Amino acid sequence: MAKIDEYDAIEKVIKQYIEGAAKGDIKLLAPIFDEKARLFGEGPPKGKRYDLDRDAYFKDQAAMPLDPPPGGKYRARLVSVQQIGPSAIAIVEEDGCWGPQNVSFVDIFSMSKIGDQWKIVNKTYTWTGGGD
C-alpha cells in the first residue's frame, strides 16, 4: 500500500492523465509521462495491436480525445495504487469514451518516482469492447 503522501502525488498524476486524455491535451499529458514512456494494448478494433512511443501516443491522443466535444460521456476512476519504494502501479477504469458506444478500457500505469516527481513510464491497456 502506498504511503499517504505518495498516494496523493500518484493520484494527482492520474487525475492529470484523465483530464489530458479526455481533452486530447498534450500540454497536460507531456509533463506526467517520462520521455521514453511507451503504450501497449490491443484495440479498438479487435485484434489491432498498439506499441507506441510517447510522441506517437500523444499524436493519437490529440487526434482522438476520449471525450471529444460536446463531451460529457467519458468517466474514469483510479481503482488502485500499489507502491514499493520509487515504483508504483496504478489501475484506472475508463468508460463512455467517444460517445454512446460505451467503449471501455482498463489502464495499467507503471510509474517511477524520478527526482521528486512521479512519472508514467508505461501505459498498458485492455480494451473491453464497444465502438468496434
mmCIF file with all atom_site columns, N, CA, C and O in Angstrom, residues 30 34 78 82 88 105 112 117:
data_model
loop_
_atom_site.group_PDB
_atom_site.id
_atom_site.type_symbol
_atom_site.label_atom_id
_atom_site.label_alt_id
_atom_site.label_comp_id
_atom_site.label_asym_id
_atom_site.label_entity_id
_atom_site.label_seq_id
_atom_site.pdbx_PDB_ins_code
_atom_site.Cartn_x
_atom_site.Cartn_y
_atom_site.Cartn_z
_atom_site.occupancy
_atom_site.B_iso_or_equiv
_atom_site.pdbx_formal_charge
_atom_site.auth_seq_id
_atom_site.auth_comp_id
_atom_site.auth_asym_id
_atom_site.auth_atom_id
_atom_site.pdbx_PDB_model_num
ATOM 1  N N  . ALA A 1 30  ? 2.147   15.721 -21.426 1.00 0.00 ? 30  ALA A N  1
ATOM 2  C CA . ALA A 1 30  ? 3.606   15.680 -21.569 1.00 0.00 ? 30  ALA A CA 1
ATOM 3  C C  . ALA A 1 30  ? 4.369   15.712 -20.241 1.00 0.00 ? 30  ALA A C  1
ATOM 4  O O  . ALA A 1 30  ? 5.306   14.926 -20.061 1.00 0.00 ? 30  ALA A O  1
ATOM 5  N N  . ASP A 1 34  ? 7.219   10.103 -18.760 1.00 0.00 ? 34  ASP A N  1
ATOM 6  C CA . ASP A 1 34  ? 8.650   10.116 -18.987 1.00 0.00 ? 34  ASP A CA 1
ATOM 7  C C  . ASP A 1 34  ? 8.915   10.190 -20.492 1.00 0.00 ? 34  ASP A C  1
ATOM 8  O O  . ASP A 1 34  ? 8.119   9.695  -21.294 1.00 0.00 ? 34  ASP A O  1
ATOM 9  N N  . LEU A 1 78  ? -9.630  6.109  -10.618 1.00 0.00 ? 78  LEU A N  1
ATOM 10 C CA . LEU A 1 78  ? -8.466  5.402  -10.111 1.00 0.00 ? 78  LEU A CA 1
ATOM 11 C C  . LEU A 1 78  ? -8.983  4.261  -9.247  1.00 0.00 ? 78  LEU A C  1
ATOM 12 O O  . LEU A 1 78  ? -9.709  4.483  -8.279  1.00 0.00 ? 78  LEU A O  1
ATOM 13 N N  . GLN A 1 82  ? -0.514  0.487  -6.061  1.00 0.00 ? 82  GLN A N  1
ATOM 14 C CA . GLN A 1 82  ? 0.436   -0.335 -5.305  1.00 0.00 ? 82  GLN A CA 1
ATOM 15 C C  . GLN A 1 82  ? 1.799   0.302  -5.487  1.00 0.00 ? 82  GLN A C  1
ATOM 16 O O  . GLN A 1 82  ? 2.233   0.521  -6.625  1.00 0.00 ? 82  GLN A O  1
ATOM 17 N N  . ALA A 1 88  ? 5.609   2.271  -8.758  1.00 0.00 ? 88  ALA A N  1
ATOM 18 C CA . ALA A 1 88  ? 4.190   2.096  -8.439  1.00 0.00 ? 88  ALA A CA 1
ATOM 19 C C  . ALA A 1 88  ? 3.444   1.597  -9.663  1.00 0.00 ? 88  ALA A C  1
ATOM 20 O O  . ALA A 1 88  ? 3.861   1.817  -10.800 1.00 0.00 ? 88  ALA A O  1
ATOM 21 N N  . PHE A 1 105 ? -12.074 0.856  -21.213 1.00 0.00 ? 105 PHE A N  1
ATOM 22 C CA . PHE A 1 105 ? -10.674 0.465  -21.103 1.00 0.00 ? 105 PHE A CA 1
ATOM 23 C C  . PHE A 1 105 ? -10.316 0.263  -19.637 1.00 0.00 ? 105 PHE A C  1
ATOM 24 O O  . PHE A 1 105 ? -10.859 0.932  -18.769 1.00 0.00 ? 105 PHE A O  1
ATOM 25 N N  . SER A 1 112 ? 7.259   5.625  -12.017 1.00 0.00 ? 112 SER A N  1
ATOM 26 C CA . SER A 1 112 ? 8.505   5.717  -11.260 1.00 0.00 ? 112 SER A CA 1
ATOM 27 C C  . SER A 1 112 ? 8.635   7.118  -10.694 1.00 0.00 ? 112 SER A C  1
ATOM 28 O O  . SER A 1 112 ? 8.252   8.088  -11.346 1.00 0.00 ? 112 SER A O  1
ATOM 29 N N  . GLN A 1 117 ? 9.409   13.752 -8.590  1.00 0.00 ? 117 GLN A N  1
ATOM 30 C CA . GLN A 1 117 ? 8.128   13.695 -9.307  1.00 0.00 ? 117 GLN A CA 1
ATOM 31 C C  . GLN A 1 117 ? 7.809   12.271 -9.765  1.00 0.00 ? 117 GLN A C  1
ATOM 32 O O  . GLN A 1 117 ? 8.698   11.543 -10.213 1.00 0.00 ? 117 GLN A O  1
#
